[in-house]
């Protein structure tokens, strides 16, 4: 089912119906700037200046739907997906990132890819976004806490980037290092996690076509609270594996130490594949609440093995997924 769309094709953020005067002024100033910088051109220059938008509609990002990798379920509303977030750098309440992440500066932004590679590089976000054709992929996202959403992401398979840097024979794992800037992120002064937030995958998991290097959602650039300007989305794993606002990607010989695993190793394993048969020590993982379906009499949904992405099973043949949780 299609979510409700405005005539201009944008799903407007929740607060944009009424334009406060200050935002209106800023927008006018911004539009003037665009006019003066017409030579710089196009959506990418707009991206660079999106602070100026504050609460105004985000920038459109064209991408062709990849039906082979898209769930046909009802999508979560943009409002829910952009206001109910886990992004601890901006606070631990679900509603905090939407407000606090406004100050995240997503331009200029570079991503460094290094480690066990023949061709390490540091690449500007706008070049990174153009490294391969952008696709829209509607993925289920299952948080380890027991809720889920269905989100149309925009990006391309991470494998495109990994191939570019030519992994050496020693590369067995990949590590995603995310931004940890106390000047922009009020949460990193807290000790809930060890910063920066780091996640990782085995290299074959990272090379799986489902693993998405993500720059947008709902046909627009990622809202800051969803991990702008670039994150990964690994739909068969619990949501915390899908690291936001990545600044560094390292290819490694050994399994990296990851933020949630460091904080509670008995609760959050390195693999963290969605698995209804392996409970979290403090709660069942057999079912989930779909955000947006929260009526009092609403039944919970059954959680599916690998979140329903059964293709990935072959990555784990011969492995005990209870031990390697
Ligand atoms: N840097 C960073 N990435 C993060 C997190 C975080 O706190 N910091 N939270 C994770 C968790 S627990 C989930 S469920 C997803 C949520 O993504 P969403 O807010 O876009 O739905 O982001 C993951 N990526
Ligand atoms: Mo999560």
mmCIF file of C-alpha atoms and ligand atoms in Angstrom:
data_model
loop_
_atom_site.group_PDB
_atom_site.id
_atom_site.type_symbol
_atom_site.label_atom_id
_atom_site.label_comp_id
_atom_site.label_asym_id
_atom_site.label_seq_id
_atom_site.Cartn_x
_atom_site.Cartn_y
_atom_site.Cartn_z
ATOM 1 C CA UNK A 1 0.000 0.000 0.000
ATOM 2 C CA UNK A 2 1.164 3.496 -0.730
ATOM 3 C CA UNK A 3 1.419 5.896 2.103
ATOM 4 C CA UNK A 4 -0.443 9.162 1.711
ATOM 5 C CA UNK A 5 1.414 11.476 -0.607
ATOM 6 C CA UNK A 6 1.161 15.201 -1.178
ATOM 7 C CA UNK A 7 0.687 16.492 -4.702
ATOM 8 C CA UNK A 8 4.374 17.403 -4.836
ATOM 9 C CA UNK A 9 5.355 13.829 -4.026
ATOM 10 C CA UNK A 10 6.910 14.663 -0.685
ATOM 11 C CA UNK A 11 5.807 13.286 2.628
ATOM 12 C CA UNK A 12 6.106 16.392 4.661
ATOM 13 C CA UNK A 13 7.629 16.229 8.099
ATOM 14 C CA UNK A 14 5.090 16.519 10.882
ATOM 15 C CA UNK A 15 5.721 20.108 11.839
ATOM 16 C CA UNK A 16 5.725 21.734 8.453
ATOM 17 C CA UNK A 17 2.026 22.519 8.087
ATOM 18 C CA UNK A 18 2.416 25.828 9.808
ATOM 19 C CA UNK A 19 5.501 27.788 8.894
ATOM 20 C CA UNK A 20 6.831 29.812 11.788
ATOM 21 C CA UNK A 21 8.025 33.253 10.758
ATOM 22 C CA UNK A 22 11.678 32.579 11.559
ATOM 23 C CA UNK A 23 11.720 29.450 9.456
ATOM 24 C CA UNK A 24 9.940 31.288 6.683
ATOM 25 C CA UNK A 25 12.579 34.020 6.715
ATOM 26 C CA UNK A 26 15.360 31.484 6.688
ATOM 27 C CA UNK A 27 13.797 29.678 3.803
ATOM 28 C CA UNK A 28 13.503 32.879 1.786
ATOM 29 C CA UNK A 29 17.126 33.674 2.469
ATOM 30 C CA UNK A 30 17.990 30.157 1.451
ATOM 31 C CA UNK A 31 16.049 30.316 -1.798
ATOM 32 C CA UNK A 32 17.875 33.539 -2.631
ATOM 33 C CA UNK A 33 21.160 31.771 -1.987
ATOM 34 C CA UNK A 34 20.159 28.938 -4.304
ATOM 35 C CA UNK A 35 19.364 31.431 -7.031
ATOM 36 C CA UNK A 36 22.781 33.050 -6.632
ATOM 37 C CA UNK A 37 24.559 29.735 -6.645
ATOM 38 C CA UNK A 38 22.749 28.236 -9.592
ATOM 39 C CA UNK A 39 26.066 27.256 -11.133
ATOM 40 C CA UNK A 40 26.900 24.983 -8.236
ATOM 41 C CA UNK A 41 23.665 23.373 -9.176
ATOM 42 C CA UNK A 42 21.288 20.673 -8.239
ATOM 43 C CA UNK A 43 20.034 18.762 -5.272
ATOM 44 C CA UNK A 44 23.466 18.009 -3.901
ATOM 45 C CA UNK A 45 24.251 21.629 -3.312
ATOM 46 C CA UNK A 46 20.911 21.899 -1.582
ATOM 47 C CA UNK A 47 21.882 18.984 0.600
ATOM 48 C CA UNK A 48 24.959 20.826 1.680
ATOM 49 C CA UNK A 49 22.800 23.612 2.983
ATOM 50 C CA UNK A 50 20.005 21.764 4.590
ATOM 51 C CA UNK A 51 20.648 23.274 8.021
ATOM 52 C CA UNK A 52 18.932 26.277 6.549
ATOM 53 C CA UNK A 53 15.771 24.250 6.202
ATOM 54 C CA UNK A 54 15.322 23.541 9.897
ATOM 55 C CA UNK A 55 11.738 22.276 9.906
ATOM 56 C CA UNK A 56 10.986 22.673 6.231
ATOM 57 C CA UNK A 57 10.471 19.733 3.865
ATOM 58 C CA UNK A 58 13.598 17.752 3.124
ATOM 59 C CA UNK A 59 15.285 17.335 -0.230
ATOM 60 C CA UNK A 60 13.928 14.841 -2.731
ATOM 61 C CA UNK A 61 16.173 11.995 -3.766
ATOM 62 C CA UNK A 62 15.273 10.108 -6.918
ATOM 63 C CA UNK A 63 15.707 6.342 -6.852
ATOM 64 C CA UNK A 64 14.217 3.423 -8.700
ATOM 65 C CA UNK A 65 12.430 0.837 -6.599
ATOM 66 C CA UNK A 66 14.189 -2.525 -6.520
ATOM 67 C CA UNK A 67 11.204 -4.873 -6.336
ATOM 68 C CA UNK A 68 13.341 -7.953 -5.736
ATOM 69 C CA UNK A 69 14.474 -6.467 -2.429
ATOM 70 C CA UNK A 70 11.287 -4.774 -1.321
ATOM 71 C CA UNK A 71 8.687 -5.906 1.179
ATOM 72 C CA UNK A 72 5.097 -5.525 -0.014
ATOM 73 C CA UNK A 73 3.771 -4.702 3.429
ATOM 74 C CA UNK A 74 2.158 -1.473 4.488
ATOM 75 C CA UNK A 75 4.877 1.085 5.101
ATOM 76 C CA UNK A 76 5.339 2.822 8.412
ATOM 77 C CA UNK A 77 4.403 6.501 8.151
ATOM 78 C CA UNK A 78 7.226 8.979 7.611
ATOM 79 C CA UNK A 79 6.134 10.682 10.785
ATOM 80 C CA UNK A 80 6.571 7.554 12.901
ATOM 81 C CA UNK A 81 9.850 6.602 11.227
ATOM 82 C CA UNK A 82 11.311 10.064 11.812
ATOM 83 C CA UNK A 83 10.055 10.750 15.328
ATOM 84 C CA UNK A 84 10.417 7.369 17.057
ATOM 85 C CA UNK A 85 14.145 6.788 16.896
ATOM 86 C CA UNK A 86 17.046 5.149 18.606
ATOM 87 C CA UNK A 87 20.054 7.411 18.252
ATOM 88 C CA UNK A 88 21.688 7.582 21.661
ATOM 89 C CA UNK A 89 24.145 10.297 20.643
ATOM 90 C CA UNK A 90 21.079 12.558 20.686
ATOM 91 C CA UNK A 91 19.382 11.156 23.785
ATOM 92 C CA UNK A 92 17.913 7.871 24.935
ATOM 93 C CA UNK A 93 14.210 8.791 24.653
ATOM 94 C CA UNK A 94 12.601 7.797 21.357
ATOM 95 C CA UNK A 95 11.430 11.376 20.781
ATOM 96 C CA UNK A 96 14.744 13.091 21.540
ATOM 97 C CA UNK A 97 16.713 12.464 18.315
ATOM 98 C CA UNK A 98 14.066 14.190 16.160
ATOM 99 C CA UNK A 99 14.567 17.366 18.156
ATOM 100 C CA UNK A 100 18.215 17.189 19.149
ATOM 101 C CA UNK A 101 19.654 16.023 15.832
ATOM 102 C CA UNK A 102 18.658 19.252 14.094
ATOM 103 C CA UNK A 103 22.112 20.573 14.954
ATOM 104 C CA UNK A 104 23.983 17.717 13.279
ATOM 105 C CA UNK A 105 26.080 19.193 10.523
ATOM 106 C CA UNK A 106 26.033 16.772 7.594
ATOM 107 C CA UNK A 107 28.169 18.875 5.217
ATOM 108 C CA UNK A 108 31.062 18.895 4.685
ATOM 109 C CA UNK A 109 31.302 15.157 5.435
ATOM 110 C CA UNK A 110 33.794 12.560 4.340
ATOM 111 C CA UNK A 111 33.968 8.819 4.826
ATOM 112 C CA UNK A 112 37.335 7.076 5.085
ATOM 113 C CA UNK A 113 37.642 3.443 4.003
ATOM 114 C CA UNK A 114 40.864 1.847 5.210
ATOM 115 C CA UNK A 115 42.496 -1.197 6.771
ATOM 116 C CA UNK A 116 42.898 -4.463 4.888
ATOM 117 C CA UNK A 117 42.357 -2.921 1.449
ATOM 118 C CA UNK A 118 44.576 -2.302 -1.557
ATOM 119 C CA UNK A 119 43.024 1.075 -2.346
ATOM 120 C CA UNK A 120 42.138 2.995 0.811
ATOM 121 C CA UNK A 121 40.268 6.223 0.233
ATOM 122 C CA UNK A 122 38.608 9.203 1.790
ATOM 123 C CA UNK A 123 35.555 10.179 -0.155
ATOM 124 C CA UNK A 124 33.217 13.144 0.059
ATOM 125 C CA UNK A 125 29.621 12.261 0.883
ATOM 126 C CA UNK A 126 28.288 13.654 -2.391
ATOM 127 C CA UNK A 127 30.723 11.519 -4.402
ATOM 128 C CA UNK A 128 29.928 8.520 -2.216
ATOM 129 C CA UNK A 129 26.212 8.945 -2.948
ATOM 130 C CA UNK A 130 26.983 8.728 -6.665
ATOM 131 C CA UNK A 131 29.280 5.709 -6.590
ATOM 132 C CA UNK A 132 26.451 3.408 -7.716
ATOM 133 C CA UNK A 133 22.861 3.987 -8.874
ATOM 134 C CA UNK A 134 20.520 4.703 -5.968
ATOM 135 C CA UNK A 135 17.732 2.210 -5.378
ATOM 136 C CA UNK A 136 14.670 2.285 -3.191
ATOM 137 C CA UNK A 137 14.372 -0.788 -0.974
ATOM 138 C CA UNK A 138 11.445 -1.315 1.354
ATOM 139 C CA UNK A 139 12.900 -3.183 4.323
ATOM 140 C CA UNK A 140 11.488 -4.367 7.605
ATOM 141 C CA UNK A 141 13.544 -3.038 10.517
ATOM 142 C CA UNK A 142 13.296 -5.085 13.723
ATOM 143 C CA UNK A 143 14.641 -3.435 16.859
ATOM 144 C CA UNK A 144 16.024 -5.739 19.543
ATOM 145 C CA UNK A 145 13.588 -4.042 21.937
ATOM 146 C CA UNK A 146 10.625 -5.779 20.294
ATOM 147 C CA UNK A 147 9.181 -3.292 17.817
ATOM 148 C CA UNK A 148 9.436 -3.043 14.067
ATOM 149 C CA UNK A 149 8.841 -0.695 11.145
ATOM 150 C CA UNK A 150 8.682 -0.980 7.351
ATOM 151 C CA UNK A 151 10.790 1.731 5.745
ATOM 152 C CA UNK A 152 11.520 2.609 2.099
ATOM 153 C CA UNK A 153 15.268 3.289 2.211
ATOM 154 C CA UNK A 154 17.342 4.819 -0.566
ATOM 155 C CA UNK A 155 20.876 3.617 -1.208
ATOM 156 C CA UNK A 156 22.916 0.927 -2.916
ATOM 157 C CA UNK A 157 24.483 -2.380 -1.935
ATOM 158 C CA UNK A 158 27.507 -1.779 0.274
ATOM 159 C CA UNK A 159 29.346 -4.359 -1.850
ATOM 160 C CA UNK A 160 29.750 -1.666 -4.549
ATOM 161 C CA UNK A 161 31.921 0.374 -2.229
ATOM 162 C CA UNK A 162 33.838 -2.587 -0.824
ATOM 163 C CA UNK A 163 34.780 -3.755 -4.326
ATOM 164 C CA UNK A 164 36.143 -0.283 -5.122
ATOM 165 C CA UNK A 165 38.717 -0.412 -2.318
ATOM 166 C CA UNK A 166 39.809 -3.966 -3.194
ATOM 167 C CA UNK A 167 39.920 -5.949 0.061
ATOM 168 C CA UNK A 168 43.170 -7.794 0.711
ATOM 169 C CA UNK A 169 43.214 -11.534 1.381
ATOM 170 C CA UNK A 170 43.369 -10.781 5.103
ATOM 171 C CA UNK A 171 40.064 -8.916 5.214
ATOM 172 C CA UNK A 172 37.526 -11.009 7.132
ATOM 173 C CA UNK A 173 35.471 -8.385 8.975
ATOM 174 C CA UNK A 174 34.254 -4.840 8.530
ATOM 175 C CA UNK A 175 33.861 -2.120 11.135
ATOM 176 C CA UNK A 176 31.621 0.959 10.927
ATOM 177 C CA UNK A 177 32.778 3.895 13.032
ATOM 178 C CA UNK A 178 30.244 6.669 13.505
ATOM 179 C CA UNK A 179 30.536 10.330 14.446
ATOM 180 C CA UNK A 180 31.008 11.158 18.127
ATOM 181 C CA UNK A 181 31.211 14.929 18.436
ATOM 182 C CA UNK A 182 30.231 16.290 21.851
ATOM 183 C CA UNK A 183 29.766 19.736 20.299
ATOM 184 C CA UNK A 184 26.945 18.459 18.112
ATOM 185 C CA UNK A 185 25.746 15.444 20.059
ATOM 186 C CA UNK A 186 24.541 16.017 23.606
ATOM 187 C CA UNK A 187 24.335 12.254 24.273
ATOM 188 C CA UNK A 188 28.022 11.442 23.900
ATOM 189 C CA UNK A 189 28.813 13.029 27.258
ATOM 190 C CA UNK A 190 26.697 10.309 28.880
ATOM 191 C CA UNK A 191 28.112 6.931 29.709
ATOM 192 C CA UNK A 192 25.292 4.721 28.391
ATOM 193 C CA UNK A 193 27.644 3.477 25.673
ATOM 194 C CA UNK A 194 31.321 3.691 24.829
ATOM 195 C CA UNK A 195 31.692 6.269 22.071
ATOM 196 C CA UNK A 196 32.041 6.341 19.166
ATOM 197 C CA UNK A 197 29.179 3.967 18.404
ATOM 198 C CA UNK A 198 30.860 1.146 16.497
ATOM 199 C CA UNK A 199 29.237 -1.744 14.659
ATOM 200 C CA UNK A 200 30.575 -4.520 12.510
ATOM 201 C CA UNK A 201 29.855 -7.445 10.212
ATOM 202 C CA UNK A 202 31.669 -10.427 8.836
ATOM 203 C CA UNK A 203 32.903 -9.486 5.366
ATOM 204 C CA UNK A 204 30.587 -11.963 3.609
ATOM 205 C CA UNK A 205 27.615 -10.408 5.444
ATOM 206 C CA UNK A 206 28.745 -6.963 4.360
ATOM 207 C CA UNK A 207 29.064 -8.186 0.764
ATOM 208 C CA UNK A 208 25.551 -9.647 0.735
ATOM 209 C CA UNK A 209 23.442 -7.569 -1.694
ATOM 210 C CA UNK A 210 20.829 -6.885 0.999
ATOM 211 C CA UNK A 211 23.324 -4.873 3.060
ATOM 212 C CA UNK A 212 22.447 -1.335 2.068
ATOM 213 C CA UNK A 213 24.634 1.739 2.222
ATOM 214 C CA UNK A 214 21.850 4.219 2.852
ATOM 215 C CA UNK A 215 21.574 7.939 2.130
ATOM 216 C CA UNK A 216 17.812 8.454 2.064
ATOM 217 C CA UNK A 217 14.353 7.249 2.951
ATOM 218 C CA UNK A 218 10.811 7.958 1.690
ATOM 219 C CA UNK A 219 12.265 9.494 -1.467
ATOM 220 C CA UNK A 220 14.255 12.149 0.343
ATOM 221 C CA UNK A 221 17.636 12.522 2.013
ATOM 222 C CA UNK A 222 17.910 10.897 5.433
ATOM 223 C CA UNK A 223 16.592 13.035 8.237
ATOM 224 C CA UNK A 224 19.421 13.655 10.694
ATOM 225 C CA UNK A 225 17.727 11.528 13.351
ATOM 226 C CA UNK A 226 17.707 8.558 10.962
ATOM 227 C CA UNK A 227 21.470 8.664 10.495
ATOM 228 C CA UNK A 228 22.288 11.363 7.961
ATOM 229 C CA UNK A 229 24.250 11.706 5.838
ATOM 230 C CA UNK A 230 25.073 7.993 5.506
ATOM 231 C CA UNK A 231 24.301 4.825 7.448
ATOM 232 C CA UNK A 232 24.030 1.121 6.824
ATOM 233 C CA UNK A 233 20.845 -0.954 6.966
ATOM 234 C CA UNK A 234 21.162 -4.709 7.497
ATOM 235 C CA UNK A 235 17.556 -5.901 7.462
ATOM 236 C CA UNK A 236 18.026 -9.449 8.785
ATOM 237 C CA UNK A 237 19.781 -8.242 11.936
ATOM 238 C CA UNK A 238 18.482 -6.362 14.943
ATOM 239 C CA UNK A 239 18.322 -2.635 14.305
ATOM 240 C CA UNK A 240 21.320 -1.706 16.413
ATOM 241 C CA UNK A 241 23.636 -3.298 13.839
ATOM 242 C CA UNK A 242 22.523 -0.605 11.351
ATOM 243 C CA UNK A 243 24.966 2.126 12.377
ATOM 244 C CA UNK A 244 24.073 5.776 11.704
ATOM 245 C CA UNK A 245 26.185 8.723 10.556
ATOM 246 C CA UNK A 246 29.258 6.747 9.512
ATOM 247 C CA UNK A 247 32.635 8.484 9.225
ATOM 248 C CA UNK A 248 34.965 5.514 8.877
ATOM 249 C CA UNK A 249 34.782 2.002 7.471
ATOM 250 C CA UNK A 250 37.610 -0.382 8.289
ATOM 251 C CA UNK A 251 38.303 -3.799 6.840
ATOM 252 C CA UNK A 252 39.879 -6.051 9.428
ATOM 253 C CA UNK A 253 41.483 -9.429 10.031
ATOM 254 C CA UNK A 254 39.763 -9.860 13.377
ATOM 255 C CA UNK A 255 36.251 -9.409 14.672
ATOM 256 C CA UNK A 256 35.801 -5.798 15.806
ATOM 257 C CA UNK A 257 34.575 -4.815 19.251
ATOM 258 C CA UNK A 258 31.130 -3.288 18.900
ATOM 259 C CA UNK A 259 29.380 -0.743 21.110
ATOM 260 C CA UNK A 260 26.445 -2.839 22.353
ATOM 261 C CA UNK A 261 28.559 -5.955 22.706
ATOM 262 C CA UNK A 262 31.038 -4.048 24.891
ATOM 263 C CA UNK A 263 28.224 -2.620 27.006
ATOM 264 C CA UNK A 264 26.393 -5.933 27.606
ATOM 265 C CA UNK A 265 28.128 -8.939 26.009
ATOM 266 C CA UNK A 266 25.648 -11.470 27.387
ATOM 267 C CA UNK A 267 22.721 -9.574 25.848
ATOM 268 C CA UNK A 268 24.028 -8.361 22.488
ATOM 269 C CA UNK A 269 26.142 -10.711 20.439
ATOM 270 C CA UNK A 270 28.247 -9.804 17.440
ATOM 271 C CA UNK A 271 25.894 -11.535 14.991
ATOM 272 C CA UNK A 272 22.540 -10.381 16.369
ATOM 273 C CA UNK A 273 20.553 -11.983 13.587
ATOM 274 C CA UNK A 274 16.826 -11.614 14.150
ATOM 275 C CA UNK A 275 15.883 -14.979 15.645
ATOM 276 C CA UNK A 276 12.517 -15.661 17.299
ATOM 277 C CA UNK A 277 13.948 -18.820 18.902
ATOM 278 C CA UNK A 278 16.719 -17.116 20.811
ATOM 279 C CA UNK A 279 15.322 -14.866 23.501
ATOM 280 C CA UNK A 280 17.049 -11.840 24.898
ATOM 281 C CA UNK A 281 18.028 -12.711 28.494
ATOM 282 C CA UNK A 282 15.393 -10.252 29.750
ATOM 283 C CA UNK A 283 12.553 -10.718 27.228
ATOM 284 C CA UNK A 284 11.149 -12.947 24.507
ATOM 285 C CA UNK A 285 12.006 -12.274 20.874
ATOM 286 C CA UNK A 286 9.158 -14.420 19.506
ATOM 287 C CA UNK A 287 6.907 -11.513 18.583
ATOM 288 C CA UNK A 288 7.011 -7.814 17.820
ATOM 289 C CA UNK A 289 4.885 -4.697 17.870
ATOM 290 C CA UNK A 290 4.634 -2.982 14.484
ATOM 291 C CA UNK A 291 4.878 0.761 15.039
ATOM 292 C CA UNK A 292 1.635 2.375 13.871
ATOM 293 C CA UNK A 293 -0.428 -0.666 14.858
ATOM 294 C CA UNK A 294 -0.610 0.143 18.515
ATOM 295 C CA UNK A 295 -4.353 -0.201 19.165
ATOM 296 C CA UNK A 296 -5.171 -1.728 22.523
ATOM 297 C CA UNK A 297 -6.592 -4.874 20.935
ATOM 298 C CA UNK A 298 -3.926 -5.047 18.246
ATOM 299 C CA UNK A 299 -2.277 -8.448 18.128
ATOM 300 C CA UNK A 300 1.494 -8.552 18.081
ATOM 301 C CA UNK A 301 3.158 -9.979 14.987
ATOM 302 C CA UNK A 302 5.214 -13.133 14.955
ATOM 303 C CA UNK A 303 8.896 -12.370 14.502
ATOM 304 C CA UNK A 304 10.368 -14.228 11.544
ATOM 305 C CA UNK A 305 13.736 -15.992 11.373
ATOM 306 C CA UNK A 306 16.256 -13.533 9.860
ATOM 307 C CA UNK A 307 13.380 -11.024 9.946
ATOM 308 C CA UNK A 308 11.945 -12.884 6.959
ATOM 309 C CA UNK A 309 15.100 -12.529 4.816
ATOM 310 C CA UNK A 310 15.625 -16.283 4.442
ATOM 311 C CA UNK A 311 18.106 -15.779 1.568
ATOM 312 C CA UNK A 312 20.816 -15.054 4.092
ATOM 313 C CA UNK A 313 20.557 -18.476 5.777
ATOM 314 C CA UNK A 314 23.389 -19.799 3.614
ATOM 315 C CA UNK A 315 25.770 -17.330 5.299
ATOM 316 C CA UNK A 316 25.376 -19.339 8.492
ATOM 317 C CA UNK A 317 25.405 -22.988 7.417
ATOM 318 C CA UNK A 318 27.003 -25.159 10.069
ATOM 319 C CA UNK A 319 26.910 -22.384 12.674
ATOM 320 C CA UNK A 320 25.142 -22.733 16.007
ATOM 321 C CA UNK A 321 23.012 -19.578 16.040
ATOM 322 C CA UNK A 322 22.262 -20.009 19.726
ATOM 323 C CA UNK A 323 25.934 -19.774 20.574
ATOM 324 C CA UNK A 324 26.594 -17.162 17.907
ATOM 325 C CA UNK A 325 23.672 -14.959 18.891
HETATM 326 N N1 LIG B 1 25.212 5.833 15.693
HETATM 327 C C1 LIG B 1 24.123 5.156 16.096
HETATM 328 N N2 LIG B 1 23.528 4.306 15.241
HETATM 329 C C2 LIG B 1 22.417 3.619 15.618
HETATM 330 C C3 LIG B 1 21.883 3.770 16.926
HETATM 331 C C4 LIG B 1 22.524 4.686 17.812
HETATM 332 O O1 LIG B 1 22.123 4.881 18.962
HETATM 333 N N3 LIG B 1 23.631 5.371 17.350
HETATM 334 N N4 LIG B 1 20.761 3.033 17.298
HETATM 335 C C5 LIG B 1 20.499 1.780 16.550
HETATM 336 C C6 LIG B 1 19.210 1.175 16.867
HETATM 337 S S1 LIG B 1 19.064 0.445 18.398
HETATM 338 C C7 LIG B 1 18.192 1.081 15.952
HETATM 339 S S2 LIG B 1 16.778 0.193 16.279
HETATM 340 C C8 LIG B 1 18.284 1.788 14.657
HETATM 341 C C9 LIG B 1 17.087 2.715 14.496
HETATM 342 O O2 LIG B 1 17.079 3.321 13.243
HETATM 343 P P1 LIG B 1 15.930 4.371 12.866
HETATM 344 O O3 LIG B 1 15.841 5.362 13.971
HETATM 345 O O4 LIG B 1 16.316 4.968 11.574
HETATM 346 O O5 LIG B 1 14.648 3.570 12.747
HETATM 347 O O6 LIG B 1 19.465 2.572 14.533
HETATM 348 C C10 LIG B 1 20.654 1.970 15.048
HETATM 349 N N5 LIG B 1 21.825 2.785 14.721
HETATM 350 MO MO1 LIG B 2 17.246 -1.017 18.289
#
